[in-house]
Coordinates of C-alpha atoms and ligand atoms in Angstrom, one line a residue:
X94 CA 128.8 117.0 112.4
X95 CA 127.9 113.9 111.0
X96 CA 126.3 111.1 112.7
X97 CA 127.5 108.7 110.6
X98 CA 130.8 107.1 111.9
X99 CA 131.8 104.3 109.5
X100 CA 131.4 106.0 106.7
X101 CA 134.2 107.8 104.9
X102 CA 132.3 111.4 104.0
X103 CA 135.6 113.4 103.9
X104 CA 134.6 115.2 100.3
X105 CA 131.0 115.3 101.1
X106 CA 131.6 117.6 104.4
X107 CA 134.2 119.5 102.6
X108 CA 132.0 120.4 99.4
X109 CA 129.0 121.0 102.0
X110 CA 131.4 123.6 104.4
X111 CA 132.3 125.4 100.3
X112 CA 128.7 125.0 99.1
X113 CA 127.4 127.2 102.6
X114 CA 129.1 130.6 101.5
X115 CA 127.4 130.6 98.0
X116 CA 123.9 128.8 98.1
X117 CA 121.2 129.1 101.0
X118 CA 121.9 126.7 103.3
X119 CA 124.4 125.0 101.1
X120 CA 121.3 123.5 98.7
X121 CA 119.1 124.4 95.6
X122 CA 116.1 123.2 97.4
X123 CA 115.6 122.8 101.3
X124 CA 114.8 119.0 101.6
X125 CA 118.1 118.3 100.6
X126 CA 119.3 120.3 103.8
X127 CA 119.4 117.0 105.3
X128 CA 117.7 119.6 108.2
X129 CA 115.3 116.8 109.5
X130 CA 118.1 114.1 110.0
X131 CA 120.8 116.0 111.3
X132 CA 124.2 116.4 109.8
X133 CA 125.6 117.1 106.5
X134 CA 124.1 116.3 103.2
X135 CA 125.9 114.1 101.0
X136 CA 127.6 115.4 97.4
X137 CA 126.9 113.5 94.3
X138 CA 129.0 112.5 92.0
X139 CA 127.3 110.7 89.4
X140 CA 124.7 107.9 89.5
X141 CA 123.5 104.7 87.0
X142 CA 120.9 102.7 87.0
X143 CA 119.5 101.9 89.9
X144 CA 122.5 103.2 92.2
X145 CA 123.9 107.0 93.2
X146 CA 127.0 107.5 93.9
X147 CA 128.5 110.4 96.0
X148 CA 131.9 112.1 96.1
X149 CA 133.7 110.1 98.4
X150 CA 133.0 106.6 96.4
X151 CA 130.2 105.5 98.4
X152 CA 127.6 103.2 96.4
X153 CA 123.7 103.4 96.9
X154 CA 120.7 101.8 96.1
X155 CA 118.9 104.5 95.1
X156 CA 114.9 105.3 96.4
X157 CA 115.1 109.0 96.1
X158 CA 115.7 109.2 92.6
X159 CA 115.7 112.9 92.1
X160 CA 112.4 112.5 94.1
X161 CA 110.6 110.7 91.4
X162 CA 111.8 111.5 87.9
X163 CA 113.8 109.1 87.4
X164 CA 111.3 105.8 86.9
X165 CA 113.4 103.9 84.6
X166 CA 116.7 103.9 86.5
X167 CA 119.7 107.0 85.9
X168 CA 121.3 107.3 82.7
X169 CA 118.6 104.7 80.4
X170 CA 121.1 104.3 77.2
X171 CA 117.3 105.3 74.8
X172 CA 117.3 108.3 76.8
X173 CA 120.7 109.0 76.8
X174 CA 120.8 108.4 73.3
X175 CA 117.8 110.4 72.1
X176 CA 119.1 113.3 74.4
X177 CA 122.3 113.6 72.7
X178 CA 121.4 113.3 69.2
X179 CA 118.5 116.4 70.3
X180 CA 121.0 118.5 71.9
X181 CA 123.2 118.2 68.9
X182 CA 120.4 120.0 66.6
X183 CA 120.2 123.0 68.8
X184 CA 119.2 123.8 72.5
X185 CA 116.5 126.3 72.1
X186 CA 114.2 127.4 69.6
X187 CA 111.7 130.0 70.7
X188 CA 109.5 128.3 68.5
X189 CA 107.9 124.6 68.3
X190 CA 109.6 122.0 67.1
X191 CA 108.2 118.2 66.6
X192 CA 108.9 116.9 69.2
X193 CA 106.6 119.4 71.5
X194 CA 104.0 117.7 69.4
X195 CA 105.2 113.8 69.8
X196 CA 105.0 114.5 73.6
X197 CA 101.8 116.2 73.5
X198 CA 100.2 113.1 71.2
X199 CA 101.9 110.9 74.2
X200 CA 100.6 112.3 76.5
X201 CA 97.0 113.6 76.0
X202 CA 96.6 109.3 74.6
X203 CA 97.6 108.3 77.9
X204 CA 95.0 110.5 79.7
X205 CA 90.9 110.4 79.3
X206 CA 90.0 113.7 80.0
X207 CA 92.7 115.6 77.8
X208 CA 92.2 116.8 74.7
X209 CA 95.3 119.3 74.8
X210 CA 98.2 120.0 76.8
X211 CA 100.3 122.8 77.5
X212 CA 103.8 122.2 79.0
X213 CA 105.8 124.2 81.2
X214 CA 109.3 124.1 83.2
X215 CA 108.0 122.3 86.9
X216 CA 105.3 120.9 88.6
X217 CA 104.7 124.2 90.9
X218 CA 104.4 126.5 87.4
X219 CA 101.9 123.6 86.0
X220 CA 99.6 124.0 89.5
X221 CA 99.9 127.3 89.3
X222 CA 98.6 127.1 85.8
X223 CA 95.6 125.7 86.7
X224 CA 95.1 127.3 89.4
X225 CA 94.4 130.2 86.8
X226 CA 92.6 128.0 84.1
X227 CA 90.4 126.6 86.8
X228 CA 89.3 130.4 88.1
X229 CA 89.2 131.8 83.9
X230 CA 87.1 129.0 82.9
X231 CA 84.8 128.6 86.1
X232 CA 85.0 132.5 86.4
X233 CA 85.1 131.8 90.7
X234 CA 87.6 132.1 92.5
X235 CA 88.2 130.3 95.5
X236 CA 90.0 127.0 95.3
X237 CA 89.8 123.7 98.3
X238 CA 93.0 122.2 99.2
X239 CA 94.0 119.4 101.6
X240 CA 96.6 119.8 103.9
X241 CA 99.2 118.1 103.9
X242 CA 99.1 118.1 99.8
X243 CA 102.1 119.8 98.1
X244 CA 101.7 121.4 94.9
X245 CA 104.3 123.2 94.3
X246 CA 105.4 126.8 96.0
X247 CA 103.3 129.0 94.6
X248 CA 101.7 131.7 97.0
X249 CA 98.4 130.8 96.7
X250 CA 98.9 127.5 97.4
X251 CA 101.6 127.0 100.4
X252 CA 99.0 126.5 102.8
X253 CA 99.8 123.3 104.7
X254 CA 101.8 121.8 102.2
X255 CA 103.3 118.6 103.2
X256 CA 106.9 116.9 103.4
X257 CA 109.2 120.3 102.7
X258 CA 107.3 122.9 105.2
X259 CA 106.9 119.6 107.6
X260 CA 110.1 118.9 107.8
X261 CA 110.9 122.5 108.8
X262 CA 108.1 122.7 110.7
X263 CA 107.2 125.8 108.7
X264 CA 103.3 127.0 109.3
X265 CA 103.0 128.2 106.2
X266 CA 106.1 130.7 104.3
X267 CA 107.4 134.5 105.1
X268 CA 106.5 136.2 102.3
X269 CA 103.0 134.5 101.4
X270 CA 100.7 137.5 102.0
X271 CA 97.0 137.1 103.4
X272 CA 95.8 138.7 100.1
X273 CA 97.1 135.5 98.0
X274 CA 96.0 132.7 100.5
X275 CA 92.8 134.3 101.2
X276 CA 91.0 131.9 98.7
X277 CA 92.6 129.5 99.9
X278 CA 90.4 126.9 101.6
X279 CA 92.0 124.1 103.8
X280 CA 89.9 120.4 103.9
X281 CA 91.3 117.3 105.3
X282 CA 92.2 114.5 103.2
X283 CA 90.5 111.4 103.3
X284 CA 87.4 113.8 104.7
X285 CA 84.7 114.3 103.3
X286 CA 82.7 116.0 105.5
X287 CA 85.1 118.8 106.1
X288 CA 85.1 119.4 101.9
X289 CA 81.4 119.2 102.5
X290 CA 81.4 121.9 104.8
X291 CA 83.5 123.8 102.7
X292 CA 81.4 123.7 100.2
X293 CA 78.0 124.9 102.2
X294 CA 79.9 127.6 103.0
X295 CA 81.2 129.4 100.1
X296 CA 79.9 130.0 96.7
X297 CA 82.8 130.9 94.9
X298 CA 84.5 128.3 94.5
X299 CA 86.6 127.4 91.0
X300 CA 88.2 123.9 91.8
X301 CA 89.3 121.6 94.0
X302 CA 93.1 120.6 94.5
X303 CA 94.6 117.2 95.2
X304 CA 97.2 114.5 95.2
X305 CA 95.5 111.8 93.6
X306 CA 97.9 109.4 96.1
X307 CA 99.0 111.7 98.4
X308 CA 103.0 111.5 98.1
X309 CA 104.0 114.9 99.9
X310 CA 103.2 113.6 103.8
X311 CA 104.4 110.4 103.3
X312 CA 102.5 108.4 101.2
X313 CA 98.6 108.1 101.6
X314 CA 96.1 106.4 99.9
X315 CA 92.6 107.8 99.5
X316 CA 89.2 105.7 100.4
X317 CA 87.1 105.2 97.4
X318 CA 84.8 106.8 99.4
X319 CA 86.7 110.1 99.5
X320 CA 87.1 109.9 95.7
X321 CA 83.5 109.2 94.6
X322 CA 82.5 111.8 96.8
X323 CA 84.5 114.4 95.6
X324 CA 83.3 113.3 91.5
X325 CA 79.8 113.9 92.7
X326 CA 80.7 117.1 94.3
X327 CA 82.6 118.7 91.6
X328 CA 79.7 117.5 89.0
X329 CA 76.7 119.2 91.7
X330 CA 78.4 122.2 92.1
X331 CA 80.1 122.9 88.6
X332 CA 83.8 123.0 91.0
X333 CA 86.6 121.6 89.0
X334 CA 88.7 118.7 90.4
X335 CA 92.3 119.2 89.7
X336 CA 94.2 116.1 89.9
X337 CA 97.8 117.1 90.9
X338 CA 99.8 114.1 89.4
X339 CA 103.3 115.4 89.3
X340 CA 104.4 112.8 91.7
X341 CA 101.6 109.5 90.3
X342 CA 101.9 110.3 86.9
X343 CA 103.3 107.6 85.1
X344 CA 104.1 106.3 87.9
X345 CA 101.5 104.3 89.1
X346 CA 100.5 103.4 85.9
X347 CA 100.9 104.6 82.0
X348 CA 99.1 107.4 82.6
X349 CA 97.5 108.9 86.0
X350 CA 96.3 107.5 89.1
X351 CA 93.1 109.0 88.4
X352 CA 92.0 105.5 86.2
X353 CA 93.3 103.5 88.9
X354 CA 90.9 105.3 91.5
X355 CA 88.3 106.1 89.4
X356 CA 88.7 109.8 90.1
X357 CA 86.9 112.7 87.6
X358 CA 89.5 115.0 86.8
X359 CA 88.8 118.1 84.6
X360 CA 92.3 119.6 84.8
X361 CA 95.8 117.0 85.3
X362 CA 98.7 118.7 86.4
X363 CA 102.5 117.0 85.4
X364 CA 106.1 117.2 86.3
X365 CA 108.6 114.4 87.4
X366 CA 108.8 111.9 85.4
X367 CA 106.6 113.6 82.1
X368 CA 110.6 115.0 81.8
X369 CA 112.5 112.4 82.7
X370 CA 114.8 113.8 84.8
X371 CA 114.5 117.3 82.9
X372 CA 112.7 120.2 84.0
X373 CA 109.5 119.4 82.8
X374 CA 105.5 120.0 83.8
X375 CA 102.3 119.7 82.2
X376 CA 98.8 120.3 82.3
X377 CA 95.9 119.6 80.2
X378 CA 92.2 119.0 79.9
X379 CA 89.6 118.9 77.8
X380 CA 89.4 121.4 75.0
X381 CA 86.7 123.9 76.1
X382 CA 89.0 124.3 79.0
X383 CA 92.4 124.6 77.3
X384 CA 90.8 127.0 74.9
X385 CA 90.6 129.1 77.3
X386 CA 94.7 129.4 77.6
X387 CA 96.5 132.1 75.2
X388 CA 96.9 132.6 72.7
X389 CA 93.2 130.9 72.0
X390 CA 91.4 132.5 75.0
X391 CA 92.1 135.2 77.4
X392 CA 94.3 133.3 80.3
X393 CA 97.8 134.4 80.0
X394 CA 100.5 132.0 81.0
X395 CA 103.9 131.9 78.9
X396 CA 107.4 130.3 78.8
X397 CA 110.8 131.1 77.2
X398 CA 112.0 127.4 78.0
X399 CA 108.5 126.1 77.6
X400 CA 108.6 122.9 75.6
X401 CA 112.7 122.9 75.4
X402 CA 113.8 120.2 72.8
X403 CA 116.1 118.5 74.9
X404 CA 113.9 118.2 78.3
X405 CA 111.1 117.0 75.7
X406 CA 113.4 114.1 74.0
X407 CA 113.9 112.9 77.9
X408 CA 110.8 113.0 78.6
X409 CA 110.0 111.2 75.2
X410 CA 112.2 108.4 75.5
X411 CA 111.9 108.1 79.0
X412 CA 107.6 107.7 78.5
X413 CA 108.8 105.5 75.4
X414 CA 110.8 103.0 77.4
X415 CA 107.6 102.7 80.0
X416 CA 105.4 102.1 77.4
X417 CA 107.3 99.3 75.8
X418 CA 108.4 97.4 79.4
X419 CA 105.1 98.3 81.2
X420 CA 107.2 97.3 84.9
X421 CA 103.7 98.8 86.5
X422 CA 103.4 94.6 88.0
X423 CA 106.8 94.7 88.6
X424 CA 106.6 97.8 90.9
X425 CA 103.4 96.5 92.5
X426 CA 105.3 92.9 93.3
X427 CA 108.4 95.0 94.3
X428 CA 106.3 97.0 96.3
X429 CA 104.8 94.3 97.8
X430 CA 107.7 92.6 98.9
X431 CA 109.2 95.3 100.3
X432 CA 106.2 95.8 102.5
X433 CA 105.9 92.9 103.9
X434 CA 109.6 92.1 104.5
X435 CA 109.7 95.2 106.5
X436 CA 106.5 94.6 108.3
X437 CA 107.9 91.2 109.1
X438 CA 111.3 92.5 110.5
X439 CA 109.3 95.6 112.7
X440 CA 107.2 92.8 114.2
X441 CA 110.2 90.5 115.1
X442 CA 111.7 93.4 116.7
X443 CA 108.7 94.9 118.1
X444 CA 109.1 97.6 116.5
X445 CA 105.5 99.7 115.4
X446 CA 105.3 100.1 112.1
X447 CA 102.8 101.0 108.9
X448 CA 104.2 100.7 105.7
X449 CA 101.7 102.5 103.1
X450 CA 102.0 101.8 99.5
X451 CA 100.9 102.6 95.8
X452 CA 102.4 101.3 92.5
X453 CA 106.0 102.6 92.3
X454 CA 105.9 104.9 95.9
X455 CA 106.0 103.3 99.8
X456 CA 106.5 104.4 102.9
X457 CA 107.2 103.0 106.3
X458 CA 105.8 104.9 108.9
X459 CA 106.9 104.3 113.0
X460 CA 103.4 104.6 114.0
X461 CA 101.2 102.1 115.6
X462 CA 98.1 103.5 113.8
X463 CA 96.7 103.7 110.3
X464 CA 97.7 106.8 108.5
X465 CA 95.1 108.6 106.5
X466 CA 95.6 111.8 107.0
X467 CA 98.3 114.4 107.3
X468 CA 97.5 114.6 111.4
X469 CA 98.5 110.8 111.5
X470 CA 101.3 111.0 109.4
X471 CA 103.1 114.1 112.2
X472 CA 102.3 111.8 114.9
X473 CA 105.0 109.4 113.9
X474 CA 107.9 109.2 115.6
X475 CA 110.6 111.7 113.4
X476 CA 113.4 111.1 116.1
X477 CA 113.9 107.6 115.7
X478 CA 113.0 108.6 111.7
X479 CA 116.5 110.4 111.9
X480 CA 118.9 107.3 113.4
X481 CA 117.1 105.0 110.9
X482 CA 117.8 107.1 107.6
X483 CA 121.9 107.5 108.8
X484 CA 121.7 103.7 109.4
X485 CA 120.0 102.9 106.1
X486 CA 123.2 104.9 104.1
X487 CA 125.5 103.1 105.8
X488 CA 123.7 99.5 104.8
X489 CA 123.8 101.7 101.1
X490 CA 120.3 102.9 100.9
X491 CA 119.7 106.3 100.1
X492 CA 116.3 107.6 101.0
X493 CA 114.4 110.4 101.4
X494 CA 115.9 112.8 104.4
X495 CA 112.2 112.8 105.9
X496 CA 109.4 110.9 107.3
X497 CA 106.9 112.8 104.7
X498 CA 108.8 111.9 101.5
X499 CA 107.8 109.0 99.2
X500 CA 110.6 106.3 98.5
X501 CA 110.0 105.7 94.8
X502 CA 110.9 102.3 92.4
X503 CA 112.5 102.0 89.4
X504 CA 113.4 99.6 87.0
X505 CA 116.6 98.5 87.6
X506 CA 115.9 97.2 91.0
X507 CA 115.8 93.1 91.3
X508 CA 115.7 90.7 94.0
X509 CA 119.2 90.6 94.9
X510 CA 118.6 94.5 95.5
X511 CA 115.6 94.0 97.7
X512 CA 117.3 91.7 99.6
X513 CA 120.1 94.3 100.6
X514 CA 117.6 96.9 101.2
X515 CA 115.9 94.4 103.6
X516 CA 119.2 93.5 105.1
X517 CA 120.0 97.1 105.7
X518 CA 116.6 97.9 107.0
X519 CA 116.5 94.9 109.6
X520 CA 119.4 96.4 110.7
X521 CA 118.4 100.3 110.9
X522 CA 115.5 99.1 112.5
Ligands
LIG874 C1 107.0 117.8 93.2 C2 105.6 118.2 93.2 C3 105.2 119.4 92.8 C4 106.2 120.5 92.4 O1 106.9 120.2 91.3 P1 108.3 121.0 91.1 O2 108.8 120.4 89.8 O3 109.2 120.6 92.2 O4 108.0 122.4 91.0 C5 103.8 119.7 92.7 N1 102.9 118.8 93.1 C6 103.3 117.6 93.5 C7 102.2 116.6 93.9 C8 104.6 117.2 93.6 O5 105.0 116.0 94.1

């Protein structure tokens, strides 16, 4: 059933009713279940630019893209170009090929605290990486996390993880057992006090975990005050701050949202947009740290696909083209725009609404209050969430099937593009 009337999704429901038999719940991942929004996800076809379109011809402005990754718009003729001319040299070496070290050069520049980089297949096996680097080199073990922070699905950390598990109203997962959350600790974001406690109260601990810009319950912005307390309490008690920037990096600036905030990391974790659309993640550090990953030191963590020529070249070209156009004002004037058109439309209607923002990501919230935390972002209202995304796709704006999920720029959007997304939000609204 689909609540959409006026839209022509014949092919979509008919792929959707074939996809059911063969994948769970007719998806690769669940928060394209559509689950939180009712009715039937919509099939692909093919996508350009700034625009994704589906299998019955439908045309959207596209905020989703591929849930961050794709930063400079779909199908970016350098990236396309230096993909192709890669994947015509061979698909897979087993063994490292130049352009594993043009990326790492890229990347560790773009970064202060890295020195070297090791890259991996997805933002979950790069946090789950240094979830291991942090305990080999700190030789503790317990690690702090904030809920509401996702960081991938690894056991150890799907422990009030955000947007996915929120959406399905999941506590935590079947098949996580006690043994691998045990050191697991659980502080609130934007909360010092409760990391303070934490801290007071266990010895052991290796790191601490977190969204730099929090982009997995909805996005949330930390107080400087958060951040400079969490520098001085990583540097007092030798705890490592891991800066999960799989979502923020390159995305609210060339490099990591750690500059913007000011924010200590000793260990960054990568994914999204590193690959450009390919399955890519990252992380890195100083050296003393990485030395400790194999083959120089005793942390084991391998790859077959690690460092893949063709999901490097996308990645490459893809940082390539953001380094040249630097569109991080654009975003932010984008951004800004889009904020307060849609704060201006809520009010006329009376409708409450928060629209939180950073660089390339925003959210509109249907809440009264301030979000901060992941307990303010569940209190919004996810009922009326579900009429307004089904309105938005028919006005041709594809976003995120849930409250918790950052809308993300690109490049390709304009004014004339704002302005329909404006049109189509006055009239979800
Ligand atoms: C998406 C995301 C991950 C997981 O990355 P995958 O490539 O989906 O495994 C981890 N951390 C954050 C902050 C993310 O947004």
């Amino acid at each position: 059933m689909n609540k959409v009337f006026k839209m022509n999704l014949e092919q979509s429901n008919k792929l959707y009713n074939r996809s059911l038999k063969y994948l769970v719940g007719g998806v690769n991942s669940p928060v394209r279940a559509f689950k939180s929004v009712g009715g039937n996800p919509l099939f692909i076809s093919h996508a350009k630019g700034s625009h994704i379109y589906d299998v019955d011809g439908n045309e959207y402005i596209d905020y989703v893209l591929s849930y961050g990754p794709m930063i400079i718009g779909h199908v970016h003729p350098h990236v396309q170009e230096t993909v192709v001319k890669t994947l015509e040299k061979g698909y897979s070496f087993g063994a490292t090929a130049e352009l594993e070290v043009m990326l790492a050069e890229k990347v560790c520049a773009a970064f202060e605290n890295m020195d070297k980089v090791r890259f991996v297949n997805s933002g979950t096996e790069a946090v789950m990486s240094a979830i291991r680097l942090a305990r080999a080199y700190t030789k503790k073990n317990k690690i702090i996390k904030f809920a509401g922070c996702y960081h991938g699905h690894s056991d150890a950390l799907l422990v009030a993880a955000g947007s996915g598990l929120a959406t399905l109203s999941m506590p935590g997962s079947g098949g996580v057992t006690e043994g691998s959350v045990k050191n697991t600790l659980v502080a609130n974001y934007n909360d010092l006090a409760s990391v303070e406690q934490l801290v007071a109260d266990h010895e052991d601990i290796a790191a601490i975990f977190l969204e730099p810009i929090a982009g997995n319950m909805g996005v949330v912005l930390p107080t400087d005050e958060f951040i400079q307390g969490l520098n001085r309490i990583g540097k007092e008690h030798g705890i490592l701050i891991v800066a999960d920037e799989v979502m923020t990096g390159f995305r609210s600036c060339y490099g990591g949202a750690q500059r913007l905030l000011g924010l200590h990391s000793d260990i960054t974790c990568l994914g999204k947009v590193v690959g450009g659309g390919f399955p890519v993640g990252a992380y890195g550090a100083r050296e003393e740290i990485m030395n400790c990953v194999a083959p120089l030191g005793d942390m084991y963590q391998a790859g077959t696909l690690s460092g893949n020529p063709v999901a490097m070249a996308g990645g490459m070209a893809t940082l390539e083209v953001l380094e040249k156009e630097n569109p991080y004002d654009f975003f932010d004037d984008y951004a800004k725009k889009m904020q307060e058109g849609m704060l201006s439309i809520a009010n006329e209607k009376g409708v409450p609404l928060n629209v939180n923002r950073f660089g390339s990501m925003i959210n509109p919230f249907f809440s009264e209050k301030e979000i901060l935390n992941y307990e303010d972002a569940k209190s919004c209202d996810t009922e009326k969430f579900a009429d307004f995304f089904w309105k938005l796709l028919e006005g041709g704006i594809y976003i995120p099937p849930s409250q918790f999920e950052a809308w993300f720029l690109n490049t390709q959007l304009n004014d004339s593009k704002l302005n329909q997304t404006l049109e189509a939000f006055s009239k979800a609204v």
